[in-house]
Coordinates of C-alpha atoms and ligand atoms in Angstrom, one line a residue:
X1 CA -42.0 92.2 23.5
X2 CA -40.1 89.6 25.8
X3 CA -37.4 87.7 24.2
X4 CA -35.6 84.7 25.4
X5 CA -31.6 84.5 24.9
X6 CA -30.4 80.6 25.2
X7 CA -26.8 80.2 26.6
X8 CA -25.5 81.4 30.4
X9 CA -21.9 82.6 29.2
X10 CA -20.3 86.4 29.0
X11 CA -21.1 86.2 25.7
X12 CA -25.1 85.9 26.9
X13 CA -24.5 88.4 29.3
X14 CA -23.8 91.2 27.1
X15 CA -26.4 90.0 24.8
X16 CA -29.1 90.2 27.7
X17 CA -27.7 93.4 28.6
X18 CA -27.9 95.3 24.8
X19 CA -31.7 93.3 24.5
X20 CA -32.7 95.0 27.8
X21 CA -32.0 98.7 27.2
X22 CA -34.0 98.2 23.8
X23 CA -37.7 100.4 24.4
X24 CA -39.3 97.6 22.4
X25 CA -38.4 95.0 24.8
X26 CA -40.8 94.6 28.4
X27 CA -39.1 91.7 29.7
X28 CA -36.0 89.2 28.9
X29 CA -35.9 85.4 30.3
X30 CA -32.6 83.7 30.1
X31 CA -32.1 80.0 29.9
X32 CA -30.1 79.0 31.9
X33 CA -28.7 82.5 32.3
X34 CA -26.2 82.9 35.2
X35 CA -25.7 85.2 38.3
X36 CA -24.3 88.5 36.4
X37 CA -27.6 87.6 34.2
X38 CA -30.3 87.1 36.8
X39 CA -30.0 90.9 37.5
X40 CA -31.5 91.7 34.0
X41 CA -33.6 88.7 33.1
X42 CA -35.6 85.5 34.7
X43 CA -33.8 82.8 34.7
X44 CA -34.9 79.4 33.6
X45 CA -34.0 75.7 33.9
X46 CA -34.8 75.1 30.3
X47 CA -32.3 73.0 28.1
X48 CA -31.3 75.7 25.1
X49 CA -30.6 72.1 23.1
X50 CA -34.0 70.9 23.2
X51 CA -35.9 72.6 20.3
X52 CA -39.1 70.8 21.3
X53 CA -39.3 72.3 25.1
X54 CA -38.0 75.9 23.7
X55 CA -40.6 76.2 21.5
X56 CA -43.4 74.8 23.9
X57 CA -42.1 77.4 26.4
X58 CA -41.8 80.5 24.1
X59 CA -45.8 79.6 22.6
X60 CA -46.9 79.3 26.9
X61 CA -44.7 82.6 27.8
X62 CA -46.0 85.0 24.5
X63 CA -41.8 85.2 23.6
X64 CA -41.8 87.1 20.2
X65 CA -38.1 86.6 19.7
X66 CA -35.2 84.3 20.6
X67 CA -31.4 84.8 20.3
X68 CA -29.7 82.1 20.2
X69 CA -26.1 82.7 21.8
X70 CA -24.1 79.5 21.3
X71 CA -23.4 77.0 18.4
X72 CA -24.7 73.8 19.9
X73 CA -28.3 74.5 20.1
X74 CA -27.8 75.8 16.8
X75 CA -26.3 72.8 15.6
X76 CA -29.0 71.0 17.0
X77 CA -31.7 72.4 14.9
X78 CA -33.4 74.7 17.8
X79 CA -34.0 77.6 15.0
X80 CA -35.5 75.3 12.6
X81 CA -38.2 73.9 15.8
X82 CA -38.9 77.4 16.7
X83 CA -38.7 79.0 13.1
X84 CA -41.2 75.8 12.5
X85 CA -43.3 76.7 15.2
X86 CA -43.8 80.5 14.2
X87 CA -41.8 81.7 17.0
X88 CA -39.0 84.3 15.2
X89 CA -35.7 83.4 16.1
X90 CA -32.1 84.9 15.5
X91 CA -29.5 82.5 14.8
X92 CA -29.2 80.1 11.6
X93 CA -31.1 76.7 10.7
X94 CA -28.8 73.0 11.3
X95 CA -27.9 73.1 7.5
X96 CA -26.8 76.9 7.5
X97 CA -24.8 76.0 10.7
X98 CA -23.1 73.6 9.1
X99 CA -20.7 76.5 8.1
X100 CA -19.1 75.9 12.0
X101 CA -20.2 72.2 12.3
X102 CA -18.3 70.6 9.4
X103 CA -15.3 72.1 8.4
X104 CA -15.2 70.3 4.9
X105 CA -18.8 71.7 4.2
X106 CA -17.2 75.2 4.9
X107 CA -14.3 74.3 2.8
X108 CA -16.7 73.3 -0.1
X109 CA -18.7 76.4 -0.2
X110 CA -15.5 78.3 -0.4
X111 CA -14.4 76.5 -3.5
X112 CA -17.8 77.1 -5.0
X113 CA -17.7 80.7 -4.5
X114 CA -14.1 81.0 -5.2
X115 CA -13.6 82.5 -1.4
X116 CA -10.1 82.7 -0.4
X117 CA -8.5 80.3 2.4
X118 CA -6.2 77.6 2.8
X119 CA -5.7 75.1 0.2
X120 CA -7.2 71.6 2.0
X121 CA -8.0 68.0 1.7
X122 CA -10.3 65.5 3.5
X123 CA -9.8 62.1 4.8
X124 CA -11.9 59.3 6.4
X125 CA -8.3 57.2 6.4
X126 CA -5.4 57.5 8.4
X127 CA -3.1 56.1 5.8
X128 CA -4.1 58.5 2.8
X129 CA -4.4 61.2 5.7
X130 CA -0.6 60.5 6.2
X131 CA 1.0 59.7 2.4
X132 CA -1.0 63.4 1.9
X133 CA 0.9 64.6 4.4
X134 CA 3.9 63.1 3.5
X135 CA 3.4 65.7 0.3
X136 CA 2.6 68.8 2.1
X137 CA 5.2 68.3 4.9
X138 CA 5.0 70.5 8.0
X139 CA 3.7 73.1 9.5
X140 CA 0.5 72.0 8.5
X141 CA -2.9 72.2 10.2
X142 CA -5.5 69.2 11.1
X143 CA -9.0 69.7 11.6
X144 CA -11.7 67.4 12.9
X145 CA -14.4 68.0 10.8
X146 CA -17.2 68.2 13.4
X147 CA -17.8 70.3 16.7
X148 CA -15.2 69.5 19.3
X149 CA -15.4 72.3 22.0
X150 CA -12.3 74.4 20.9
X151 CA -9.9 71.0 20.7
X152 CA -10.7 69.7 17.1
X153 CA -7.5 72.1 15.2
X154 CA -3.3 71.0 15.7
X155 CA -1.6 73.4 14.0
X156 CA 1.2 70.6 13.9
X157 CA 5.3 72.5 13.6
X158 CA 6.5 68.8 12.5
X159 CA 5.1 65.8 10.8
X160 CA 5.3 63.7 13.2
X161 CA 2.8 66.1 15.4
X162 CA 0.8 65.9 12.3
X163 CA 0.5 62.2 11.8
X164 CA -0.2 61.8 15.8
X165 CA -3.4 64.0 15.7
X166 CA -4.5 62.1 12.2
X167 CA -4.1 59.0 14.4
X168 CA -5.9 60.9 17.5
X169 CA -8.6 62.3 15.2
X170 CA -9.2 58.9 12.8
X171 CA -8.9 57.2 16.1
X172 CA -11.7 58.0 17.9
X173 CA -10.6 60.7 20.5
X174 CA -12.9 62.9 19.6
X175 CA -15.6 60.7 18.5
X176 CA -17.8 61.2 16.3
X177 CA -16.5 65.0 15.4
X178 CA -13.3 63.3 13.9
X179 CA -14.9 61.0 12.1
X180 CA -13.0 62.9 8.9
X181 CA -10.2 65.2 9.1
X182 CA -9.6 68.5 7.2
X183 CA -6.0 68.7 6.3
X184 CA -4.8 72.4 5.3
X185 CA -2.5 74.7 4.6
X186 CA -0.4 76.7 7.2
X187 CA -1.3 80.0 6.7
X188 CA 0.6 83.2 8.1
X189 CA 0.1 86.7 8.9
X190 CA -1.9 88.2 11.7
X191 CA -6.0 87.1 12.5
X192 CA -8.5 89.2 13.3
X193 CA -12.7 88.1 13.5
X194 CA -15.1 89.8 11.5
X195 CA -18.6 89.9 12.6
X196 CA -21.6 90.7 10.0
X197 CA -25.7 89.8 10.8
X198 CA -27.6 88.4 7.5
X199 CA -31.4 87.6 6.6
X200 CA -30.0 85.4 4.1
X201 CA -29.7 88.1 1.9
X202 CA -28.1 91.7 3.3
X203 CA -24.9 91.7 4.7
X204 CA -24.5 94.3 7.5
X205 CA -20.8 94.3 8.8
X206 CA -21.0 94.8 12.4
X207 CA -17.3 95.5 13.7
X208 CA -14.1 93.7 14.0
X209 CA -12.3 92.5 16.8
X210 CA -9.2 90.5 18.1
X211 CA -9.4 87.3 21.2
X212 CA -6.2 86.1 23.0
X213 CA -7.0 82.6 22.5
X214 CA -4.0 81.1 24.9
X215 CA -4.1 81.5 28.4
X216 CA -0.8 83.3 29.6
X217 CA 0.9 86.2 28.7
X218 CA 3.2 86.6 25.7
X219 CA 0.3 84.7 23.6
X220 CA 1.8 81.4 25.7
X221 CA 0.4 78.1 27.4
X222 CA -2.6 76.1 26.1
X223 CA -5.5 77.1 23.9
X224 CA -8.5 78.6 25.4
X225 CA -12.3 79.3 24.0
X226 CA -10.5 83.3 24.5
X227 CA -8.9 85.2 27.4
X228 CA -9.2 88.7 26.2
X229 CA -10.6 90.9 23.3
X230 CA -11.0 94.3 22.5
X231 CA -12.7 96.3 19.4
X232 CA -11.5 97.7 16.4
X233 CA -8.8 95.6 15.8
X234 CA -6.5 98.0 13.6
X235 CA -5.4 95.2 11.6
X236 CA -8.8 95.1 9.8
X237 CA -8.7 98.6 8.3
X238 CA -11.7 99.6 6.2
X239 CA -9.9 98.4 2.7
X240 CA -9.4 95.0 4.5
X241 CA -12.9 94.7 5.8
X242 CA -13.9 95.2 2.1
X243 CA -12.4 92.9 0.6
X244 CA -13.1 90.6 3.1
X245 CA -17.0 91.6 2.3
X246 CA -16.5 91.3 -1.2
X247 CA -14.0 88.1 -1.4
X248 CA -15.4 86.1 1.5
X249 CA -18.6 87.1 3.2
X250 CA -21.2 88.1 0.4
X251 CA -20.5 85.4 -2.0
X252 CA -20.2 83.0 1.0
X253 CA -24.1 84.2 2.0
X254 CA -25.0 84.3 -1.5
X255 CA -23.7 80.6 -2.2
X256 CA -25.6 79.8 0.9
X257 CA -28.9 81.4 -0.2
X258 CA -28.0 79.8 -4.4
X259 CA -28.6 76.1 -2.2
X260 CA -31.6 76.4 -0.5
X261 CA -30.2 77.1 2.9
X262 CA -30.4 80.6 3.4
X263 CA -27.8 82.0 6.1
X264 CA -29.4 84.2 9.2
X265 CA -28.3 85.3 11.8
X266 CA -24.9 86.5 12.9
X267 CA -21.7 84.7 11.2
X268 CA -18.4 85.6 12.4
X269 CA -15.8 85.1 10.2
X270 CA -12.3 84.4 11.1
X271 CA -9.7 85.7 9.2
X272 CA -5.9 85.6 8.4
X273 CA -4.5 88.9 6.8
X274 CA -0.9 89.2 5.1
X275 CA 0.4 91.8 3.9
X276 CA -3.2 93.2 3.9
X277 CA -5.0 90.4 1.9
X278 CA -7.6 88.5 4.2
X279 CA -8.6 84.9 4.1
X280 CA -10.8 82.8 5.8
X281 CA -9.6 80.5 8.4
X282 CA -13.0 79.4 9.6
X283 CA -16.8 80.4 10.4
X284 CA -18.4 80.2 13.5
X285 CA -22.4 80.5 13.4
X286 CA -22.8 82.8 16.4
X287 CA -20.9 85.5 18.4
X288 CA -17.6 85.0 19.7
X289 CA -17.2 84.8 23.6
X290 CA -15.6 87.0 24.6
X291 CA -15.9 89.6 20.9
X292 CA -19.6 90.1 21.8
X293 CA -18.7 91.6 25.3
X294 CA -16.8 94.4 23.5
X295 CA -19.0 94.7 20.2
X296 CA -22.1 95.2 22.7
X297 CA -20.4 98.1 24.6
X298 CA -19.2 99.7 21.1
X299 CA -22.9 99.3 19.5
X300 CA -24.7 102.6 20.2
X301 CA -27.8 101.7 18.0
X302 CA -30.9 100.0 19.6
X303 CA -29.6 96.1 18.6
X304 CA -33.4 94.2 18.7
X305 CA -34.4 95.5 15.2
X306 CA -31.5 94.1 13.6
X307 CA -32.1 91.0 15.6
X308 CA -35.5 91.2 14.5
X309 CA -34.5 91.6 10.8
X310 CA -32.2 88.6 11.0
X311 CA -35.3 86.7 11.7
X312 CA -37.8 87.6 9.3
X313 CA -36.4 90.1 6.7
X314 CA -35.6 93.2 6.1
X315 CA -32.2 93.9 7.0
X316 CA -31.5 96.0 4.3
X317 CA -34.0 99.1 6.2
X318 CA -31.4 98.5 9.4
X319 CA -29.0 100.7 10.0
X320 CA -26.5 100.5 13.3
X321 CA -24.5 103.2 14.7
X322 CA -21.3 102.4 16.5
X323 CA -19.4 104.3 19.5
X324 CA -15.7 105.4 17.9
X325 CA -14.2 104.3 21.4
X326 CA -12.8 101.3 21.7
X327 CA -13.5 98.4 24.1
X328 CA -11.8 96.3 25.9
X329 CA -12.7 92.6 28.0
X330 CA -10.2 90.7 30.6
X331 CA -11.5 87.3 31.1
X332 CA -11.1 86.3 35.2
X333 CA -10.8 82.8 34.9
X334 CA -10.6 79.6 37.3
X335 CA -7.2 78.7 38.0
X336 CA -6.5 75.9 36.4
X337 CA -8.8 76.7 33.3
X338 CA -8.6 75.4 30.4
X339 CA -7.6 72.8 32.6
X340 CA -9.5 71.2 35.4
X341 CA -10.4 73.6 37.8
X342 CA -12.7 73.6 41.3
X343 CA -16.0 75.1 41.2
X344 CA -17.6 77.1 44.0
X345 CA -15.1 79.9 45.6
X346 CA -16.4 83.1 46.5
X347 CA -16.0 86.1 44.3
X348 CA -16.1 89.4 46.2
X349 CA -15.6 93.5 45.0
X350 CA -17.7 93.3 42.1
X351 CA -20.0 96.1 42.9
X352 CA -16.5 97.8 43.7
X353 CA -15.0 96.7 40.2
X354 CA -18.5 97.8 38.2
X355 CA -17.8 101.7 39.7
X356 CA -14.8 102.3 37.8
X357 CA -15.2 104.9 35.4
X358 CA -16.0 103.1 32.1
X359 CA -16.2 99.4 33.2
X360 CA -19.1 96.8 33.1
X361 CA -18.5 93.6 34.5
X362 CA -20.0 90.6 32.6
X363 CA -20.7 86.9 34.3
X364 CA -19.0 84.2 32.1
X365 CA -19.6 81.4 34.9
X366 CA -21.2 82.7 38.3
X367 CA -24.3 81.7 40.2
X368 CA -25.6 83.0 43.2
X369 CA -25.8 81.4 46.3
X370 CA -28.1 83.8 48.7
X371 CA -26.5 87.2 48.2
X372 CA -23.0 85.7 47.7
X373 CA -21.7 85.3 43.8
X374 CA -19.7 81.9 43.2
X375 CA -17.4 80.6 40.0
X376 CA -19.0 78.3 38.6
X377 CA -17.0 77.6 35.2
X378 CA -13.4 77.4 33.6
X379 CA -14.7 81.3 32.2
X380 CA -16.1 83.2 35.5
X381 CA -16.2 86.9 34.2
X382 CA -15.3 89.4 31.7
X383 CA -14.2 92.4 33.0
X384 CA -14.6 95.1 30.4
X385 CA -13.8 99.1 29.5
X386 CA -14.1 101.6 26.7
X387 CA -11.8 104.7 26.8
X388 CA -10.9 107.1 24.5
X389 CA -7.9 104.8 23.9
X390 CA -7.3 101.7 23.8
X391 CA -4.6 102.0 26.6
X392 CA -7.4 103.9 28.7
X393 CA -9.7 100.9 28.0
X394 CA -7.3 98.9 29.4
X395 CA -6.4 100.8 32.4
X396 CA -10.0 101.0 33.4
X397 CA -10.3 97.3 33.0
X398 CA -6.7 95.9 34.7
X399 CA -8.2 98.9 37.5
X400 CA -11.3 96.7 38.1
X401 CA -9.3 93.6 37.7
X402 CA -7.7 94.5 41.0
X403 CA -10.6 95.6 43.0
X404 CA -12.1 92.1 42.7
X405 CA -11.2 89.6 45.5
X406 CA -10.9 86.5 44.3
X407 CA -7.9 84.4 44.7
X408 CA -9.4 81.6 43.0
X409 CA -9.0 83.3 39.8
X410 CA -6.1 84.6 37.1
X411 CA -5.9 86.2 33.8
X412 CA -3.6 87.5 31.4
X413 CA -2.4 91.1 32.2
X414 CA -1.4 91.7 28.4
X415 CA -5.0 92.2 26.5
X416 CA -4.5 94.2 24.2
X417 CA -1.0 93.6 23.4
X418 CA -1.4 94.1 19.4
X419 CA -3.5 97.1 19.0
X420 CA -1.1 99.1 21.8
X421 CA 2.4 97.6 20.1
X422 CA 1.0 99.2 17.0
X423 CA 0.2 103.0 18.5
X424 CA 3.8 102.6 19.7
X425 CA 2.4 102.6 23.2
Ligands
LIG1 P1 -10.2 77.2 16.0 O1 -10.1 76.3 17.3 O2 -11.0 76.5 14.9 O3 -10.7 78.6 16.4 O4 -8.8 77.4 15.4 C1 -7.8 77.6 16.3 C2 -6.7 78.4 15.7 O5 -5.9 77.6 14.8 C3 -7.1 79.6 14.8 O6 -7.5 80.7 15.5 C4 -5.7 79.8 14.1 O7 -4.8 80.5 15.0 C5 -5.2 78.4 13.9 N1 -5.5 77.9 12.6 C6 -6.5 77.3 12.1 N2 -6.4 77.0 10.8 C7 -5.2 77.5 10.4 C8 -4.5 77.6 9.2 N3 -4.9 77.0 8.1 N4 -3.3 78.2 9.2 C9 -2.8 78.7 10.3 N5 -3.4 78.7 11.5 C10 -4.6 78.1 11.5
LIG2 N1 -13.4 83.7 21.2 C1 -13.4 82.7 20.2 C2 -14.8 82.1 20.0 O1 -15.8 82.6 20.5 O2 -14.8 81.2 19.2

C-alpha cells in the first residue's frame, strides 16, 4: 500500500517514520514533508488544505490511506473530500474537528455528557464579557473560540489582564477566531495529554505524555506550540487514565457518535489532574507536536492497522503493544522562536547526533539545500531518546544535543523536569 501523510513538522516525521517500517506499506509520499522526511518518503508540493487536489492526487497515485498530521487541513474538511472520494483517511471530518476548532462546541458536548472541566461562559460582547467577569474575578482564563495558532488562551492573574484580552479577542486581533470568547474557570493541579485513536466507536488509549509549552528553563518566557516531551508521564497513573476514559473520553466519543458526527481518528485530550481527579482542559483533533515524537518511539506494534481501523472500522480487533521505556524529545529551535526568527543557517553533526546509543533525530523545520540541511522554521528538530530511565533518556538526548553544530539554534536543557523531580532524581 502507499500512504500519504499531510503536514512537514516533527510531528510528520515520526509519523512517516512508524508508517514506513510497517510490512504492509511499499511506499510513503509526504506533502510537503521536510529534509529529515525526504529520507523516508517523496516529497510533494501539494497543499495538505486543499481537499480537492489531495483527493485528485491520491485517485492518480493508487494512495490507499492518508494520515492527516495537523488540525488545519482537518479543519478544512480534507477528510470529508477524501472520505467522499473513497480514498480511506485517518484523521476526523470538519464537524468532528470542531472538538479543537470551537472551544464553545467542545464546551457544549461536555455539558451534554456531563464530562468534567471548567465551569465557562460565552460572549459575542465585550461588555457582558466584562460585567461576567466582574463576577468571577481573577485568575481566570479567555479563550477565542476559533483556531488561532497557539495564541487564542490568556490565562489572565488580574482582571484587568482579563478585560484587555476580551477587548483584544472581541476586537478583532485575532479575527475571525475571536469572534466569541470562552470565559472559564482557573483550574489548578498538574496537566498531562492523553492520546486515544477512535472509529467513532472503540476507544483505544494509546499513551500519555507531558510538553514543556514555554520556551526557557524553569517552565519561563513565552508560550510555545511545545519545547520538550517525554512518555509516560507518571502523573497519569493507570487509575487516572481510567477515569479519564470513563469521565471524559468515551462519553465524549459517544456524544459525538449520539449526533451524527462520528469522531475518527486520533483525539488528544488535554487534561488537568488534582489531587488525582482529571479534567478536561481542551481537545485537539490530531497528535501533539512534539507527544507524537515520543509516542512513535514507545509504540512497538505495527501502527498502519490501527490507522487503518480509524478509517474504516474495526478498531475493536486492534491491539497495540507498547515499549515500557520511556522516551524522551528536545526540541532545537530558532533563536528567537516563538518570536521572529531568520530562516536558512546551516545545521551540521546530525549524522553524528543520530549515532548516539538510543537517539533518533526528527526534522521539525529543515530542508535540504544540495547535501547541506538548513532551518527552515521557528521548530527545526526534535532530538529524541529512550532509556531504561527517564534520566538515561535524557542523557542520550542532551548527549546528541551537543554534537549538533548549530549556533543558530537553543533549547531548554530541563525536559523532563517533572517526571525526574518525582523519582527524586
Ligand atoms: P492551549 O493553547 O489551548 O493549549 O492552552 C494553553 C494552556 O493554557 C494550557 O495548556 C493550560 O496550561 C492553560 N489553560 C487553558 N485553560 C485553562 C484553565 N481553564 N485553567 C487553567 N489553565 C488553563
Ligand atoms: N505540543 C502541544 C500541541 O501539539 O498542541
Amino acid at each position: 500500500m502507499k500512504v500519504l501523510v499531510l503536514g512537514g513538522g516533527g510531528r510528520e516525521h515520526a509519523l512517516v517514520w512508524k508508517v514506513a517500517q510497517s510490512p504492509l506499506v511499499e511506499a510513503v509520499v509526504a506533502a510537503p514533508g521536510n529534509a529529515g522526511i525526504a529520507a523516508l518518503a517523496t516529497c510533494v508540493p501539494l497543499d495538505p488544505e486543499d481537499g480537492a487536489a489531495v483527493a485528485a492526487f491520491c485517485r492518480e497515485q493508487g494512495i490507499g490511506l492518508v494520515v492527516v498530521g495537523p488540525e488545519a487541513p482537518l479543519a478544512a474538511g480534507v477528510a470529508d473530500a477524501l472520505a467522499a472520494s473513497g480514498v480511506p483517511v485517518f484523521g476526523p471530518s470538519a464537524a468532528a474537528a470542531r472538538l479543537e476548532a470551537s472551544k464553545s462546541f467542545t464546551k457544549e458536548v461536555c455539558d451534554a455528557c456531563g464530562a468534567p472541566t471548567a465551569a465557562w461562559a460565552r460572549f459575542t460582547e465585550a461588555a457582558a464579557a466584562k460585567a461576567h467577569l466582574a463576577r468571577t474575578g481573577a485568575p481566570v482564563v479567555v479563550k477565542a473560540d476559533g483556531l488561532a495558532a497557539g495564541k487564542g488562551v490568556v490565562v489572565a492573574m488580574t482582571l484587568a489582564e482579563a478585560e484587555a484580552a476580551v477587548d483584544d479577542m472581541l476586537g478583532g486581533a485575532l479575527g475571525a477566531a475571536g469572534a466569541e470568547v470562552v470565559i472559564e474557570e482557573f483550574m489548578t493541579g498538574e496537566e498531562a495529554s492523553l492520546f486515544v485513536l477512535s472509529d467513532g466507536e472503540t476507544v483505544l488509549p494509546l499513551a500519555g505524555a507531558q510538553d514543556h509549552k514555554r520556551a526557557f528553563d524553569g517552565d519561563e518566557g513565552p508560550n510555545t506550540g511545545g519545547m520538550g516531551a517525554y512518555s509516560p508521564a507518571p502523573v497519569l497513573t493507570p487509575e487516572v487514565e481510567e477515569k479519564a476514559l470513563a469521565r471524559i473520553v468515551r462519553p465524549v466519543i459517544a456524544e459525538m457518535a449520539r449526533r451524527g458526527t462520528p469522531y475518527r481518528g486520533v483525539l488528544y485530550a488535554g487534561l488537568m489532574i488534582e489531587a488525582g481527579e482529571p479534567r478536561l482542559v481542551e481537545f485537539n483533533v490530531r497528535f501533539g507536536d512534539p507527544e507524537a515524537q515520543v509516542l512513535m518511539l514507545r509504540l512497538a506494534s505495527d501502527f498502519v492497522p490501527a490507522l487503518m481501523a480509524c478509517a474504516t472500522g474495526g478498531l475493536a480487533d486492534v491491539t497495540l503493544d507498547w515499549r515500557a521505556e520511556p522516551a524522551l524529545t528536545v526540541v532545537m529551535a530558532a533563536k528567537g522562536y516563538p518570536g521572529s526568527y531568520a530562516r536558512g543557517s546551516e545545521i551540521r553533526g546530525l549524522e553524528a547526533a543520530a549515532a548516539v546509543e538510543g537517539v533518533t533525530v526528527f526534522h521539525a523545520g529543515t530542508r535540504a539545500d544540495g547535501g547541506r540541511v538548513l532551518a527552515n522554521g521557528g521548530r527545526v528538530l526534535n532530538v529524541s531518546a529512550t532509556g531504561a530511565t527517564v534520566a538515561e533518556a535524557r542523557a542520550r538526548a542532551y548527549r546528541a544535543v551537543d554534537l549538533i553544530d548549530w549556533p543558530d539554534g537553543f533549547c531548554r536543557r530541563d525536559i523532563a523536569w517533572r517526571a525526574l523531580a518525582r523519582d527524586g532524581a
